[in-house]
Tab-separated table of C-alpha atoms in Angstrom:
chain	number	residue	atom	x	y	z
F	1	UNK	CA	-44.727	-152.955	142.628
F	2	UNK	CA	-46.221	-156.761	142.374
F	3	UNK	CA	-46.943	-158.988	139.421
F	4	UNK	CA	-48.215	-156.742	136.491
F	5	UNK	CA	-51.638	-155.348	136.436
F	6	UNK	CA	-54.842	-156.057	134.135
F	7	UNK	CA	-54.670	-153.399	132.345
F	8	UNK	CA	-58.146	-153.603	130.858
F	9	UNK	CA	-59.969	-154.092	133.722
F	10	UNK	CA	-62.893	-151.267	134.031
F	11	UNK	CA	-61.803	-150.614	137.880
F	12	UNK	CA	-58.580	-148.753	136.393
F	13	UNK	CA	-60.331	-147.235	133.410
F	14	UNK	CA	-58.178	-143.832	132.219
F	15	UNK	CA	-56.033	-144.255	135.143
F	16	UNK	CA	-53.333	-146.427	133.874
F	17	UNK	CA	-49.778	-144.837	133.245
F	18	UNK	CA	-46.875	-146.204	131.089
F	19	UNK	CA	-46.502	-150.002	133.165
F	20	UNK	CA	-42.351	-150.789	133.684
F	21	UNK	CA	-41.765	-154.224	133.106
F	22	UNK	CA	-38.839	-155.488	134.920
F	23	UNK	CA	-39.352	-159.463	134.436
F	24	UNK	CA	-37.790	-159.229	131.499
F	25	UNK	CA	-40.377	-160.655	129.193
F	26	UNK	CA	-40.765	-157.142	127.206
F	27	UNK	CA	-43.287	-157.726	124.687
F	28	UNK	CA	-45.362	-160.619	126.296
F	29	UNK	CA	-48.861	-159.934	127.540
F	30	UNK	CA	-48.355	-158.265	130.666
F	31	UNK	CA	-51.623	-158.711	132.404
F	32	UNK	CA	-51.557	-161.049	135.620
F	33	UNK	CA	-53.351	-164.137	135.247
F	34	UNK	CA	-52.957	-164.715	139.331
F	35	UNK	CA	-54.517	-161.619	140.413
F	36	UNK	CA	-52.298	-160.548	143.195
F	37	UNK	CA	-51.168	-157.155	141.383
F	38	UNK	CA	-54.713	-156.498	139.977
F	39	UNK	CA	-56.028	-156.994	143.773
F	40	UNK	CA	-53.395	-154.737	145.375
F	41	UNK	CA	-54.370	-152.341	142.942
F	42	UNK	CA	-57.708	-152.431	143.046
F	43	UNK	CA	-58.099	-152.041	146.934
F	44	UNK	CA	-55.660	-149.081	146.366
F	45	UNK	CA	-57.074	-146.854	143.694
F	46	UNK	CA	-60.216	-149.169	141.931
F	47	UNK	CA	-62.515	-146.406	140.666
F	48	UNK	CA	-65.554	-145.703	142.545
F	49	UNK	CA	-69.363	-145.815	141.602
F	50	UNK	CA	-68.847	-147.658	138.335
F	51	UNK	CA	-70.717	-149.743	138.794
F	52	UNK	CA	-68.356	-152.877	140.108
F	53	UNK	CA	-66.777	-154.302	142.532
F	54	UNK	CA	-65.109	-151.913	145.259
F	55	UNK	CA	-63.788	-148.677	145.530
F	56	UNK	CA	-60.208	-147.921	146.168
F	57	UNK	CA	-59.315	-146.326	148.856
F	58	UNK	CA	-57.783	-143.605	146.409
F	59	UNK	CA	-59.874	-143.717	143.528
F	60	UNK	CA	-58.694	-140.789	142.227
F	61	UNK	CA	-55.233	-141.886	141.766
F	62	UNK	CA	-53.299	-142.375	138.523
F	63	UNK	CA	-51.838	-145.818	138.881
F	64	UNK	CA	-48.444	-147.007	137.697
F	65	UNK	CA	-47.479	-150.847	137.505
F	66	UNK	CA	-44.297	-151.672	138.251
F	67	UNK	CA	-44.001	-155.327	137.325
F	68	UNK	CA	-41.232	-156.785	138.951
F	69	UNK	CA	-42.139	-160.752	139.285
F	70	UNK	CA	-44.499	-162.961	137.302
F	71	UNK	CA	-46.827	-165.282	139.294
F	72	UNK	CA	-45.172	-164.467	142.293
F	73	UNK	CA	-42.191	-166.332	142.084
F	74	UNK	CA	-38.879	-165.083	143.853
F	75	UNK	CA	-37.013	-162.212	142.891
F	76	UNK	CA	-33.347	-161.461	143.722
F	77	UNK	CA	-31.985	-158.494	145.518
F	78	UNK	CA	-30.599	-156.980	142.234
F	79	UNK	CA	-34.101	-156.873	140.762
F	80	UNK	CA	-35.526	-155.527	144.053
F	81	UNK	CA	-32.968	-152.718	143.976
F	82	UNK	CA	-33.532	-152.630	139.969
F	83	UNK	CA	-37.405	-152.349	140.807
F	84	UNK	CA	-37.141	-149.481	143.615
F	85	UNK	CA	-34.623	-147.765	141.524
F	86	UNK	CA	-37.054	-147.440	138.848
F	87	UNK	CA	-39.774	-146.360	140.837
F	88	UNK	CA	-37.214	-143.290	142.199
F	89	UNK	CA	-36.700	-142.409	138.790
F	90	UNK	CA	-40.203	-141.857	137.707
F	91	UNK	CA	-40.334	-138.956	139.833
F	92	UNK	CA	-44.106	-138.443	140.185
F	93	UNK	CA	-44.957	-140.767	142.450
F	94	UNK	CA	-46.472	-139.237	145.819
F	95	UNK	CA	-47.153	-143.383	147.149
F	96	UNK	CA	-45.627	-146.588	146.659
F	97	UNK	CA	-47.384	-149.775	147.021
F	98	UNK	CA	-45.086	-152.414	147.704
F	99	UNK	CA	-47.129	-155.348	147.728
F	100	UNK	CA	-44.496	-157.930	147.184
F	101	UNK	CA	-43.950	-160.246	149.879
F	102	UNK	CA	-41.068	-161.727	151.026
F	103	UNK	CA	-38.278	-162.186	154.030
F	104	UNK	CA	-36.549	-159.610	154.986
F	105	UNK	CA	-32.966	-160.598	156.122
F	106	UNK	CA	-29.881	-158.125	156.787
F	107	UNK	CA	-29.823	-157.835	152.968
F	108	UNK	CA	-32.751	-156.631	151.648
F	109	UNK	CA	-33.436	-154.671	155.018
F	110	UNK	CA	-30.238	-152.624	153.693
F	111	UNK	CA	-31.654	-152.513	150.724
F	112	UNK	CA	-35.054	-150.575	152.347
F	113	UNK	CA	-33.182	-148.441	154.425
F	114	UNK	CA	-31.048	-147.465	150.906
F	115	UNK	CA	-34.146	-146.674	148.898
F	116	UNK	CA	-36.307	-145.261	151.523
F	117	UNK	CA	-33.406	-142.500	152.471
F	118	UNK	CA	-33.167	-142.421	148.606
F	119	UNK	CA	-37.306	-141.911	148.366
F	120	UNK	CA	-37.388	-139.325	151.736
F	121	UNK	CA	-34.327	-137.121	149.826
F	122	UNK	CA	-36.400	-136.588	146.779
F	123	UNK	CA	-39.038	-133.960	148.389
């Protein structure tokens, strides 16, 4: 979960599942100019021996970009509970990158303790 994902970027080449968008921009290009999502992802699962840059450390991985915020700007805790509750739903997801950064206050630390219970339940 970060800012969207370049989709098109040799690194994730036939590893890309269906991206959520949860910005609520549906239909805009969802790449991210910033490079914050592509980075996260790329350290992750970035395919190996291609020729550039790195390799994730899964490379192997099928990747799944859950946009939740574009060029990093805040997000509420509706959308981060919005966000999580997508990933749960998915259902094929053996990691979560949550590369999102933020404060955590009583709120949202509720708010991890909900979906993390809600993420341990589902095995």
């Amino acid at each position: 979960m970060d800012t969207g994902i370049e989709a098109e970027h040799p690194e994730f080449d036939r590893r890309l599942l269906k991206e959520i968008d949860l910005t609520g921009r549906h239909g805009e290009n969802d790449t991210d100019r910033h490079g914050h999502g592509p980075a996260m992802a790329g350290i992750t699962a970035a395919n190996s021996n291609n020729g550039e840059g790195i390799s994730g450390i899964a490379d192997k991985v099928k990747i799944r970009s859950i946009r939740i915020s574009i060029h990093g700007r805040g997000i509420t805790a509706v959308q981060l509970v919005r966000a999580w509750e997508a990933v749960l739903a998915c259902g094929d997801s053996d990691i979560i990158v949550y590369a999102y950064a933020g404060g955590v206050c009583r709120r949202t630390a509720s708010i991890y303790n909900y979906v993390l219970k809600k993420a341990v339940k589902k095995d």
